[in-house]
Short mmCIF file of C-alpha atoms in Angstrom, two decimals:
data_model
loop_
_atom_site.label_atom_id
_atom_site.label_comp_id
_atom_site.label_asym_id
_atom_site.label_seq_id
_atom_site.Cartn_x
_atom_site.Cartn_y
_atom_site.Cartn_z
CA UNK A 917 -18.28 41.49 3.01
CA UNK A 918 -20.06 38.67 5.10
CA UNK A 919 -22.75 37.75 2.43
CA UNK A 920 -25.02 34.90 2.77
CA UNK A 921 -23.39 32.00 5.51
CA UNK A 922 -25.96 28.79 5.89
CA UNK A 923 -24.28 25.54 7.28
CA UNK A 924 -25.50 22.67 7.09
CA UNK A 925 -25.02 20.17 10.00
CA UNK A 926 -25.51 17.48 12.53
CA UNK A 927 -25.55 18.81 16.05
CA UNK A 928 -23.15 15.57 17.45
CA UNK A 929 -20.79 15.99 14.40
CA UNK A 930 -17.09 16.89 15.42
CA UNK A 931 -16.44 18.03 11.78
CA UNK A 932 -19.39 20.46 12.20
CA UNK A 933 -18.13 21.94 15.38
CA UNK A 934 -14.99 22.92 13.78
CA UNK A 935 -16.85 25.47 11.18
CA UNK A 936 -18.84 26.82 13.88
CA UNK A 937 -15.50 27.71 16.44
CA UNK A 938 -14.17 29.47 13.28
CA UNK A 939 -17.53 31.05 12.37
CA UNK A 940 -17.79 31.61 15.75
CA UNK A 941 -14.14 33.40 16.03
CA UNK A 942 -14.56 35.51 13.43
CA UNK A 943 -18.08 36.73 14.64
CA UNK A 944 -20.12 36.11 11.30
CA UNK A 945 -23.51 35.74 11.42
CA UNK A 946 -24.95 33.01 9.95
CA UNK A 947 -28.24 30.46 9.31
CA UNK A 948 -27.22 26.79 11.06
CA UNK A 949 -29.79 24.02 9.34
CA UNK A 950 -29.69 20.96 11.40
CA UNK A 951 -29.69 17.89 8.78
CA UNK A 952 -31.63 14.63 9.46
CA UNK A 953 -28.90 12.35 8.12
CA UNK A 954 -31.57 9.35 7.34
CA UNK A 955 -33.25 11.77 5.37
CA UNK A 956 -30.63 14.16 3.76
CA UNK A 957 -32.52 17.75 2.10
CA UNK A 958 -32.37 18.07 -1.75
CA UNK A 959 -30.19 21.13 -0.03
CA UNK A 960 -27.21 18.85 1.09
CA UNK A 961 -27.50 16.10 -1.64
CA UNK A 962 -27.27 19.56 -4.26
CA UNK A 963 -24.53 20.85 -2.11
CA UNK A 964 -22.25 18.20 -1.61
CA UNK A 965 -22.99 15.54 -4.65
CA UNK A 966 -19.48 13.72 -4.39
CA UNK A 967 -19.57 13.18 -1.12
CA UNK A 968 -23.17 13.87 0.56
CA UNK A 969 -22.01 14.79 3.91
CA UNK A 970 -22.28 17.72 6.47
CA UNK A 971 -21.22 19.78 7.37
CA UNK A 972 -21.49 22.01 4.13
CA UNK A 973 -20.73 25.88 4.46
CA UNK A 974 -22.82 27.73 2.07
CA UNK A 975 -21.45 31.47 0.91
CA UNK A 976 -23.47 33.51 -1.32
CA UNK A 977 -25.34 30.55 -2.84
CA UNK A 978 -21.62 28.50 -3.50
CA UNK A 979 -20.54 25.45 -1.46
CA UNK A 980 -17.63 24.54 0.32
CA UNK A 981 -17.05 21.15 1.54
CA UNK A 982 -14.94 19.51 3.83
CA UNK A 983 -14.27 20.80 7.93
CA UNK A 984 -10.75 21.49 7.28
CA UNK A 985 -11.29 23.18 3.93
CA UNK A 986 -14.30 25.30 5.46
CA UNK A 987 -12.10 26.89 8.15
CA UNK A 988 -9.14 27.94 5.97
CA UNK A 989 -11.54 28.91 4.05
CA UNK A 990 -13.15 31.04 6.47
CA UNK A 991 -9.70 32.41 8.07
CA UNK A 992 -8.97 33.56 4.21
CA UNK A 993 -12.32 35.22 3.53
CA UNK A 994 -12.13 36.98 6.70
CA UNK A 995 -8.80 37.45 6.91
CA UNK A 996 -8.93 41.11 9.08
CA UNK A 997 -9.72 39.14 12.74
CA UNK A 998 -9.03 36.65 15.24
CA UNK A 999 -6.76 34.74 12.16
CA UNK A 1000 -6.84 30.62 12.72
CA UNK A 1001 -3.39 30.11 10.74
CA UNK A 1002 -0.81 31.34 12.09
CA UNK A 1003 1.67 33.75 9.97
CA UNK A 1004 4.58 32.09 9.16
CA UNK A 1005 4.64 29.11 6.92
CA UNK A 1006 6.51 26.32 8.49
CA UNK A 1007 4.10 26.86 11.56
CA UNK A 1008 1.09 26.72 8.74
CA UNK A 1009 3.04 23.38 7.89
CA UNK A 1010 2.81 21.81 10.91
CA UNK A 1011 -0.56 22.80 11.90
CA UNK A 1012 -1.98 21.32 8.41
CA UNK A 1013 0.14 18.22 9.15
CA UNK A 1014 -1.41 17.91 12.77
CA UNK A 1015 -4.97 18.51 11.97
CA UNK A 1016 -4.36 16.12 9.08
CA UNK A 1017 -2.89 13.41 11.46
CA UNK A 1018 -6.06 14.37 13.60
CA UNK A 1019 -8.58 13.47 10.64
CA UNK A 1020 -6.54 10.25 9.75
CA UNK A 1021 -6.99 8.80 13.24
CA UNK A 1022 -8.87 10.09 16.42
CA UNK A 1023 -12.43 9.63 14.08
CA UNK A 1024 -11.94 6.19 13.44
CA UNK A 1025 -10.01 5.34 16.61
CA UNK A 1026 -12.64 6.44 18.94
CA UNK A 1027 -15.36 4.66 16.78
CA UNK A 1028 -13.82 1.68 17.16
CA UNK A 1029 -14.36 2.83 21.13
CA UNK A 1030 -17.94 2.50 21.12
CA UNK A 1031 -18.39 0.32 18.00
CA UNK A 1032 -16.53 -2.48 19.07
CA UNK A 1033 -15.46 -5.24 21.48
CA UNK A 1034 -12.71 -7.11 23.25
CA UNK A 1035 -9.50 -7.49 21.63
CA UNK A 1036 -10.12 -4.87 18.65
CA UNK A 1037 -11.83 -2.30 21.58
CA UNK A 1038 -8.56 -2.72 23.27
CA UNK A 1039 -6.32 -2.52 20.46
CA UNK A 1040 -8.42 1.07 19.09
CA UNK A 1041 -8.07 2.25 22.92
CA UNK A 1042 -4.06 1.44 23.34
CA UNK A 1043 -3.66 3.71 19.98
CA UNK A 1044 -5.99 6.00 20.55
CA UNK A 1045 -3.77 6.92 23.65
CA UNK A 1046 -0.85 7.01 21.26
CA UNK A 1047 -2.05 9.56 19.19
CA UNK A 1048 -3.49 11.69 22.30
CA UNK A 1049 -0.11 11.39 23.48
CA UNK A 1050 1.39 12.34 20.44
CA UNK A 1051 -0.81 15.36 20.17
CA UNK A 1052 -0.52 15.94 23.66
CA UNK A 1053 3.69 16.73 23.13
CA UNK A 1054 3.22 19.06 20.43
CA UNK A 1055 1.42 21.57 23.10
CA UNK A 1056 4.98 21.84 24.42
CA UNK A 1057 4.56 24.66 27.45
CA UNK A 1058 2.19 26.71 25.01
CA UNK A 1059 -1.35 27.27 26.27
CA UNK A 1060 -2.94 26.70 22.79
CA UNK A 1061 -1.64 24.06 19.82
CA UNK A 1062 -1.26 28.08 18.24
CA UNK A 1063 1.07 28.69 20.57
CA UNK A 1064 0.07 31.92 22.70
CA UNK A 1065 -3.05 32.49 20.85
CA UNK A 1066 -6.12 29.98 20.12
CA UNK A 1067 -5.42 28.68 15.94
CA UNK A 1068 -5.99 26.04 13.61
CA UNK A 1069 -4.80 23.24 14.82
CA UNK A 1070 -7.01 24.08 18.35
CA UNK A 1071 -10.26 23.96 15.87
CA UNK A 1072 -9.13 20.76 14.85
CA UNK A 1073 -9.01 19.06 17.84
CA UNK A 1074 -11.33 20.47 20.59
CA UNK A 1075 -14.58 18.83 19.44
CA UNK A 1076 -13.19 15.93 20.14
CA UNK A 1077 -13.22 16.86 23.52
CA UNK A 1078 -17.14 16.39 24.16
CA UNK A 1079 -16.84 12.82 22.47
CA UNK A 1080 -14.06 11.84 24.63
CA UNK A 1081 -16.89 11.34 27.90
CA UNK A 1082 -18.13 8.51 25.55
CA UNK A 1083 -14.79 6.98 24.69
CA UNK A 1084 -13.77 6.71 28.11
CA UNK A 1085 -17.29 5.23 29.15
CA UNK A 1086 -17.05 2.53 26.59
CA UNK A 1087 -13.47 1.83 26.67
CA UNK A 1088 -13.35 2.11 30.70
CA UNK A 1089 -10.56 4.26 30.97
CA UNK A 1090 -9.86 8.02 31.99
CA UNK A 1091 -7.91 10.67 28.71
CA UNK A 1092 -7.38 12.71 32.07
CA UNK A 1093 -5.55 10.12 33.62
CA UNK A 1094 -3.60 8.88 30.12
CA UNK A 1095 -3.21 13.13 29.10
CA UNK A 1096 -3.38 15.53 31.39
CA UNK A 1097 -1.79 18.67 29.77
CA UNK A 1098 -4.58 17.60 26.82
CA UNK A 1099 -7.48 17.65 29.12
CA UNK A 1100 -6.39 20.90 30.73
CA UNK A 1101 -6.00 22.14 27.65
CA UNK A 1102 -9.41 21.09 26.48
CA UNK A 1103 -11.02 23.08 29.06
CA UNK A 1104 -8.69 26.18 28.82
CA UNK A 1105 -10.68 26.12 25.36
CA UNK A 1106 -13.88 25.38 26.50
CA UNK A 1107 -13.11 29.31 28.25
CA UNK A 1108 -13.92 30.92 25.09
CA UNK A 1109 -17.43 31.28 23.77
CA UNK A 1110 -16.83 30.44 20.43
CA UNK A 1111 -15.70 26.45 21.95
CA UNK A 1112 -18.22 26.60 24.63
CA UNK A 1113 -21.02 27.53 22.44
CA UNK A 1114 -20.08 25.55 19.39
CA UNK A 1115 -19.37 22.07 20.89
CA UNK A 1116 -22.53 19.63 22.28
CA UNK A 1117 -23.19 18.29 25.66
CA UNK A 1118 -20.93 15.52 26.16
CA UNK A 1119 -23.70 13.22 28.22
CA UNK A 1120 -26.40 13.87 25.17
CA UNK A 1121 -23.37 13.09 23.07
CA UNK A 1122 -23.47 9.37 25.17
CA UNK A 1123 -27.15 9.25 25.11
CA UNK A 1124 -27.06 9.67 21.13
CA UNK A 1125 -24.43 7.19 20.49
CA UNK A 1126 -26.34 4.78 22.72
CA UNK A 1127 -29.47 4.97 20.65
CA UNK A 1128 -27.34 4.73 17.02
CA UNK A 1129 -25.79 1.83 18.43
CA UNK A 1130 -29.45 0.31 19.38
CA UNK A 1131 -30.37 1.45 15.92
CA UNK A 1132 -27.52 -0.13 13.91
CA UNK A 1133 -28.01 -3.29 15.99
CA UNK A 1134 -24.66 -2.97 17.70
CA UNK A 1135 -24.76 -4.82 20.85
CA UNK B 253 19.02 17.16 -9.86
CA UNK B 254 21.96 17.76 -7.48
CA UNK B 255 22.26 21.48 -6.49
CA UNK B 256 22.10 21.46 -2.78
CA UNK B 257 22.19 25.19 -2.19
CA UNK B 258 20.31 27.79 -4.14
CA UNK B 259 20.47 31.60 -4.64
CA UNK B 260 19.02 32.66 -1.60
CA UNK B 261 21.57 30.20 0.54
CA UNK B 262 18.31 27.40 1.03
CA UNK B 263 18.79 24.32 1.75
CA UNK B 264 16.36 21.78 0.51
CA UNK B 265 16.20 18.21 0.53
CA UNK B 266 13.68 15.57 -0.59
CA UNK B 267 13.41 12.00 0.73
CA UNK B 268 11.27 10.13 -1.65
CA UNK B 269 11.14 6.63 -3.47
CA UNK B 270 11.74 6.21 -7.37
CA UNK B 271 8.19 4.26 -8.16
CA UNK B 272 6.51 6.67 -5.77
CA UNK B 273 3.93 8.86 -7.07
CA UNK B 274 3.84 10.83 -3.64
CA UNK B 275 7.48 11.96 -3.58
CA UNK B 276 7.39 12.82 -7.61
CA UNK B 277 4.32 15.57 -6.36
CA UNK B 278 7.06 17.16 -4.32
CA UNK B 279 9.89 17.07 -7.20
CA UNK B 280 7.72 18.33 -9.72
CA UNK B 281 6.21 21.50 -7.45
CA UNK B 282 9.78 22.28 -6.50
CA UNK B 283 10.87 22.15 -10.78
CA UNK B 284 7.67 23.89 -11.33
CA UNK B 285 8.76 27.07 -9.08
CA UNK B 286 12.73 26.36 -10.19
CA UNK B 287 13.90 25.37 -7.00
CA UNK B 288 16.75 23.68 -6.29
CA UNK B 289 17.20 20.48 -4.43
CA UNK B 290 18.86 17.42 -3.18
CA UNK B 291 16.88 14.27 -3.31
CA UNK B 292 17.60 11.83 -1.83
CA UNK B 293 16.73 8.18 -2.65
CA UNK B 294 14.86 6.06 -0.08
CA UNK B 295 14.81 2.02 0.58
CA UNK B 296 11.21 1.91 1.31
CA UNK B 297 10.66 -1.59 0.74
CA UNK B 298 14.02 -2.89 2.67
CA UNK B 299 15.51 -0.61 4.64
CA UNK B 300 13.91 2.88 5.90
CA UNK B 301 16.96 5.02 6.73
CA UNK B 302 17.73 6.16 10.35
CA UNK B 303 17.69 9.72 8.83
CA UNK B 304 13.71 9.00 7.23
CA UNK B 305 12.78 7.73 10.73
CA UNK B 306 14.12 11.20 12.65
CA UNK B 307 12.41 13.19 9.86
CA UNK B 308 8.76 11.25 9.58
CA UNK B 309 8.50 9.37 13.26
CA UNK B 310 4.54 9.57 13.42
CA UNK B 311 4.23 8.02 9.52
CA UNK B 312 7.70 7.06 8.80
CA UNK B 313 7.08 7.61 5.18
CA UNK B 314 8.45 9.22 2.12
CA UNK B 315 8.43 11.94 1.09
CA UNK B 316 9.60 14.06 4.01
CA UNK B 317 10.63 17.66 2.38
CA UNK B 318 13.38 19.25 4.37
CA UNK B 319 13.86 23.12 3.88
CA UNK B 320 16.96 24.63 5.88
CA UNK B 321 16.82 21.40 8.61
CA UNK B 322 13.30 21.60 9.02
CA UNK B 323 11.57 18.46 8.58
CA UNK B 324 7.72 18.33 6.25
CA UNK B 325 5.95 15.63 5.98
CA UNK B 326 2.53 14.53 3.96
CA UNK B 327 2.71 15.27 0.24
CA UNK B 328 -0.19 17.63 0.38
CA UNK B 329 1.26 19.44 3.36
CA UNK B 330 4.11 20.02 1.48
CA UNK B 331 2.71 21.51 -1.49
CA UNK B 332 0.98 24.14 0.50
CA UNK B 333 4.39 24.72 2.20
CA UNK B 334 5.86 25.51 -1.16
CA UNK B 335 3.50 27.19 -2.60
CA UNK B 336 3.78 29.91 0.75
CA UNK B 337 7.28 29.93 0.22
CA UNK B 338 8.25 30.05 -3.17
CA UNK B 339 6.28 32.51 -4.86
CA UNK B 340 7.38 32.25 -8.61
CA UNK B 341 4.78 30.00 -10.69
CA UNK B 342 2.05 29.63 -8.16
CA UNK B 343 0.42 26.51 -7.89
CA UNK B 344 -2.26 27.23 -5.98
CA UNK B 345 -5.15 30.25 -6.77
CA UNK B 346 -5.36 33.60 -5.94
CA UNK B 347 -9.14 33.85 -4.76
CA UNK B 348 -10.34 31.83 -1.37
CA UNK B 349 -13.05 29.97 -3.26
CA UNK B 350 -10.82 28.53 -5.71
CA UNK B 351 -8.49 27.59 -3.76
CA UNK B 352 -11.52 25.54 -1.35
CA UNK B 353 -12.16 24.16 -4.63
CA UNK B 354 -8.27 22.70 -5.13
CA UNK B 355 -8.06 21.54 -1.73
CA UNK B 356 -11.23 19.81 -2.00
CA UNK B 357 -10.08 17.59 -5.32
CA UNK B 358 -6.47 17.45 -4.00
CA UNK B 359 -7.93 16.01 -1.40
CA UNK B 360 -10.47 13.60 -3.34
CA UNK B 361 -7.58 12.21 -5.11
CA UNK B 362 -5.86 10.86 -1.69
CA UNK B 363 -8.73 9.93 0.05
CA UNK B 364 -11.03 8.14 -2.50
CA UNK B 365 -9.05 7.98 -6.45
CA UNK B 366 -6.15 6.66 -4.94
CA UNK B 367 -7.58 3.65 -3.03
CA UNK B 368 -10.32 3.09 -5.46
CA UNK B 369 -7.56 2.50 -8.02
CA UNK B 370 -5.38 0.41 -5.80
CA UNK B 371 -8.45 -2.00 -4.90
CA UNK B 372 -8.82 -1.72 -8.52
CA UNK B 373 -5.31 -2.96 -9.20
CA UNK B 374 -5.09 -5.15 -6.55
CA UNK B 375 -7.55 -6.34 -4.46
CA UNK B 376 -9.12 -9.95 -4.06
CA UNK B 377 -10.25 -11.37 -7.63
CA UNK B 378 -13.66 -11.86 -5.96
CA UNK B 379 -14.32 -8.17 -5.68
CA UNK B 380 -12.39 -6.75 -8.68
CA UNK B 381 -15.80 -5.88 -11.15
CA UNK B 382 -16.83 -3.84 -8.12
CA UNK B 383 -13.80 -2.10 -7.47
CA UNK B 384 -13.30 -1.31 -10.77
CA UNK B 385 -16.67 -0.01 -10.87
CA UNK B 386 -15.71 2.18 -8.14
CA UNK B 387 -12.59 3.71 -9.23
CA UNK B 388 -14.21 4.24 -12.34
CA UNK B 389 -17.30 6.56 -10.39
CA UNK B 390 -14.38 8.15 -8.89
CA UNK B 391 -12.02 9.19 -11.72
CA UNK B 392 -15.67 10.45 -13.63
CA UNK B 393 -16.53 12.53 -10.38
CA UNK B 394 -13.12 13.76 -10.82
CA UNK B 395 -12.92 14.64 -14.25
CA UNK B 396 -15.92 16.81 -13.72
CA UNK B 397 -13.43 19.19 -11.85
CA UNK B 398 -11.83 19.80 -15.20
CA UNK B 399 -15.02 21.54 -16.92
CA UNK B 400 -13.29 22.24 -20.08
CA UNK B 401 -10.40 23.64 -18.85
CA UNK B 402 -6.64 22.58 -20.15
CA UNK B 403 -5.60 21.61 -16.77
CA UNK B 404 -7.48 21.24 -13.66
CA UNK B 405 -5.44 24.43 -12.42
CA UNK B 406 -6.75 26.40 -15.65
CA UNK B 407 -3.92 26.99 -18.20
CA UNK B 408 -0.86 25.88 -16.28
CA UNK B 409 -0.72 22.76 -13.84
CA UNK B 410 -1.65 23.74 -10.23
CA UNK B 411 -1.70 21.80 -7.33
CA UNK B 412 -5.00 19.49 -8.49
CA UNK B 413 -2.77 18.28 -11.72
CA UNK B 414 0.43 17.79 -9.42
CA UNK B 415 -1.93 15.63 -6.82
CA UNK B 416 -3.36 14.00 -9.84
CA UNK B 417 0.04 12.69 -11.32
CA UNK B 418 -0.45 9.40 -10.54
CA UNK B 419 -3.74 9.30 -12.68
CA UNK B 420 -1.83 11.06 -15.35
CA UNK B 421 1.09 8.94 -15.41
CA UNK B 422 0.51 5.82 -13.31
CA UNK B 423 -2.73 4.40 -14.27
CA UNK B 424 -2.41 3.98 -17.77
CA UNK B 425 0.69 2.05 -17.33
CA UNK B 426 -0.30 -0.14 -14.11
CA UNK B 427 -4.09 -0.43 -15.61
CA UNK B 428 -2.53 -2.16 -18.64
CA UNK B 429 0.01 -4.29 -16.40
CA UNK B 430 -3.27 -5.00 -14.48
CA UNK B 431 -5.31 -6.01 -17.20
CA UNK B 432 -8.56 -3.46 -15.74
CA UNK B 433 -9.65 -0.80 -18.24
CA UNK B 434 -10.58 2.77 -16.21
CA UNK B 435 -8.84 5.35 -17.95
CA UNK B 436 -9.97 5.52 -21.64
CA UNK B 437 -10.38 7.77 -24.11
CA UNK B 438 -13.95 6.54 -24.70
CA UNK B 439 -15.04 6.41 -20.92
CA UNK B 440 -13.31 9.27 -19.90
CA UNK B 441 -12.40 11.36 -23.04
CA UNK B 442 -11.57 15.03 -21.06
CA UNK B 443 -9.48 13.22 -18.30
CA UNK B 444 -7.83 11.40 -20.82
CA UNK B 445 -7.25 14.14 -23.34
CA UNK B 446 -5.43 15.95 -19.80
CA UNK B 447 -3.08 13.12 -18.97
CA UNK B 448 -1.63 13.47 -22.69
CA UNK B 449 -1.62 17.68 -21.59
CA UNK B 450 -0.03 16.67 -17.99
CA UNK B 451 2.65 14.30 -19.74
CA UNK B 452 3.47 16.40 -22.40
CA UNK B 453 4.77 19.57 -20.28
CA UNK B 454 8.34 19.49 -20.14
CA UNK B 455 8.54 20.12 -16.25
CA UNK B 456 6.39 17.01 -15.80
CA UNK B 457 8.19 14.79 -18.14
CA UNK B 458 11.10 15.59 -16.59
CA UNK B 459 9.56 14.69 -13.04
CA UNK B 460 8.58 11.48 -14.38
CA UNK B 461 9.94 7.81 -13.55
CA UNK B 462 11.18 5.74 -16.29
CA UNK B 463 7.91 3.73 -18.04
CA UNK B 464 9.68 0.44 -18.53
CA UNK B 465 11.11 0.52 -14.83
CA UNK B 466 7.39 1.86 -13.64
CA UNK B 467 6.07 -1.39 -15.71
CA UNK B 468 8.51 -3.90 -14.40
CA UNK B 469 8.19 -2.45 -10.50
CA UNK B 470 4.21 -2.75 -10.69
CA UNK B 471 4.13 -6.12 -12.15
CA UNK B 472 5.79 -7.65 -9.80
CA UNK B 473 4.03 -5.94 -7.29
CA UNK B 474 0.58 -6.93 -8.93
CA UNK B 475 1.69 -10.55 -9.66
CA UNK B 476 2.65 -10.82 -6.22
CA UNK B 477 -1.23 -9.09 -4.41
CA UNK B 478 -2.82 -11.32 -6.77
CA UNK B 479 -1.37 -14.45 -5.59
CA UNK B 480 -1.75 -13.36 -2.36
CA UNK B 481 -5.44 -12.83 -2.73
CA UNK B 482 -5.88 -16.01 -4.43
CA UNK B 483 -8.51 -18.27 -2.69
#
C-alpha cells in the first residue's frame, strides 16, 4: 500500500514540517531530500513546474503539491490510522477554514517580524497577536485544535511554533505572554514524536534567518 | 430560488453579492447537487449586514453558507462542505490523487488567476503590459489542467470548473470592458473552447448574473481604479 514516498524539502520550512507530522502520524516510511533553494534539482523544477516550491510529496513517481493538499492527501491514502480530519463534516469545515486562515496570515505576518522595521514591524506584530488570539479561542477547553485527539488543523499550526523564538526576538515581545493556552498547547504537541521529530531547532531557526537576512541585504 | 426548507427538513442559506463570482461558486454547487436554498442578497459595497458580520467576523465577507444555523465561510471551504454532505452529483473525485490534483488548481485559481486578472483589469497603467503578461502565463498554466478533457472535472463540471467560473464567465466580459485581450480563442483555444462548454450547461447558465448588469457593474468599477491609478 505505502509505495514509493520521497519529499522534497527545506529543513526551516513550516510548510515542510506539516507533511512530515502527517507522514510521521501515519508511520510511512519515506526518502526526505533536503533542497538547496538557490539551486533547485531538475527533481523539484520537474515536480512542481507551476509553482517551483517545496515541499513536494512524491508517491509512486506522481507529485503532489501544496502542504495542505499533501496532508489530506496523506490522511486519504492512508486512511486505516491515526486519521488528521476529523469525521464529521462541519468539523472538516472548520478545520479547512482555520488552516486556511493560518496560510493567509501567520506566513506573511511573522515575515514582516524579522523582515521589517518600525512602524510596519509594529503594525505586522499588533496583528500577528490578533490572529494568535483568534486561533488561540478556537482551542476552547480542548487539548488539541482536533478536539480530544491531535488533527488537521494541529498540523497546520504547530510548525509555527519553532519560528515563533524568532518572531518574538525581532519583534521584542513574548506569544507566551500575549497566548498562553497557545503556547501550552504548542508544547502539549511537541509531546508526540511525530511534532518533536518533524519540527527544527528554534535557535538554528534564528541563526538561519539571521544569515538570509545578511544575504538579502536586510539590515 | 426561494425554497427555504428541503426534503430532508435542511435549512440552507447563502449570503452572497449579485456581481460576485465567489458567492455564484456556492449557488451553482448547491443547483448542481439540487439543493435547495435561500439566498440572501448582500450590500457589500454600502452596508455589510449585522447578520454577515455574526456569520463571517474573522473576513466579514460574502459568501458565508449557512446549513441548519451553522455558519461556513471561504468559497472553497464551502465546496468541500457540500460536496461531504450532499452526495448526489459529486463534484469532487473519487480517487485521492485526483482529488490533490482539484485542490491544487482550485486553489491556483484563488491564489494566482484571480489576482493576476484583477492587476490585469485594474492596476496602475504603468504596469498593465506586465500584468497582462502575467495573467496570461497564468490562465496558459491553467488550461494545461484541462488536457483534452470537456471540463476540467472530466465530463461533468467538478469543483475546478465551479472555482473557475469567473474565467468562464467574467473575463470575457470585464476583459472587453477593460480593453486587455487574455482569453482568446487564438491564445488560448482549449480554455476558450471550455468557457463556451461551462456557459452552455443549463445549471451554470442558470447560476449566472445578468451580462449587461455584469458589464455596467465592472465599468464603473474599472473607470473608477483607473482614475485612481492615474499619475
Amino acid at each position: 500500500m505505502e509505495g514509493e514516498v520521497v519529499l522534497l524539502d527545506f529543513w526551516p520550512s513550516m510548510f515542510g514540517m506539516r507533511t512530515r507530522i502527517a507522514l510521521a502520524e501515519k508511520q510511512i516510511k519515506y526518502e526526505y531530500r533536503e533542497e538547496d533553494l538557490r539551486n533547485k534539482s531538475a527533481l523539484l523544477l520537474q515536480m512542481n513546474p507551476v509553482h517551483k516550491k517545496i515541499p513536494v510529496l512524491i508517491h509512486n513517481g506522481k507529485p503532489i503539491c501544496e502542504s495542505l493538499i499533501q496532508v489530506q492527501y496523506i490522511d486519504e491514502v492512508w486512511n486505516d490510522r491515526a486519521p488528521l480530519l476529523p469525521p464529521n463534516p462541519y468539523q472538516r469545515a472548520t478545520a479547512r477554514f482555520w488552516a486556511d486562515f493560518v496560510d493567509k496570515k501567520i506566513y506573511d505576518l511573522g515575515g514582516k517580524l524579522w523582515r521589517t522595521k518600525g512602524e510596519e514591524q509594529e503594525a505586522a506584530k499588533k496583528e500577528l497577536i490578533e490572529c494568535l488570539k483568534l486561533l488561540e479561542g478556537q482551542l476552547g477547553d480542548n487539548p488539541y485544535f482536533g478536539g480530544k485527539d491531535f488533527g488537521f488543523l494541529d498540523v497546520a499550526l504547530v510548525p509555527f511554533y519553532c519560528w515563533f523564538y524568532t518572531y518574538e526576538k525581532f519583534g521584542r515581545f513574548s506569544i507566551e505572554a500575549e497566548c498562553p493556552k497557545l503556547i501550552a498547547w504548542a508544547k502539549r504537541c511537541m509531546q508526540k514524536e511525530s511534532v518533536a521529530k518533524s519540527l527544527a531547532d528554534q535557535e538554528k531557526i534564528y541563526d538561519f534567518v539571521l544569515h538570509l537576512k545578511k544575504a538579502l541585504g536586510i539590515e | 430560488m426561494k425554497a427555504v426548507l428541503g426534503t430532508m427538513g435542511d435549512e440552507v442559506k447563502v449570503f452572497g453579492f449579485w456581481a460576485s463570482p465567489f458567492s455564484r461558486r456556492v449557488e451553482l454547487a448547491l443547483r448542481f447537487k439540487g439543493v435547495p436554498y435561500e439566498y440572501i442578497e448582500e450590500d457589500i459595497l454600502g452596508n455589510k449586514s449585522p447578520l454577515l458580520l455574526h456569520y463571517n467576523p474573522v473576513h466579514k465577507k460574502i459568501p458565508v453558507f449557512l446549513h441548519n444555523g451553522k455558519p461556513i465561510a471561504e468559497s472553497l471551504v464551502i465546496l468541500e462542505y457540500i460536496d461531504d454532505t450532499w452526495k448526489s452529483n459529486p463534484i469532487l473525485p473519487h480517487d485521492p490523487y485526483d482529488r490533490a490534483m482539484a485542490r491544487f488548481w482550485a486553489n491556483f485559481i484563488d491564489d494566482k488567476c484571480f489576482p493576476a486578472f484583477m492587476k490585469a483589469v485594474m492596476g496602475p497603467e504603468n504596469e498593465r503590459e506586465k500584468a497582462v503578461e502575467e495573467a496570461g502565463d497564468c490562465l496558459k498554466t491553467l488550461e494545461s489542467a484541462l488536457n483534452g478533457k470537456r471540463f476540467f472535472g472530466g465530463d461533468a463540471i467538478g469543483m475546478v470548473d465551479i472555482a473557475a467560473n469567473f474565467i468562464g464567465f467574467w473575463v470575457r466580459i470585464i476583459q472587453e470592458i477593460a480593453g486587455v485581450e487574455l482569453l482568446s480563442a487564438d491564445k488560448l483555444p482549449a480554455l476558450f473552447k471550455w468557457t463556451d462548454e461551462f456557459v452552455s450547461c443549463s445549471v451554470v447558465k442558470e447560476s449566472l448574473p445578468p451580462q449587461d448588469k455584469i458589464s455596467a457593474a465592472f465599468k464603473a468599477r474599472i473607470d473608477q481604479a483607473q482614475t485612481n491609478t492615474r499619475p
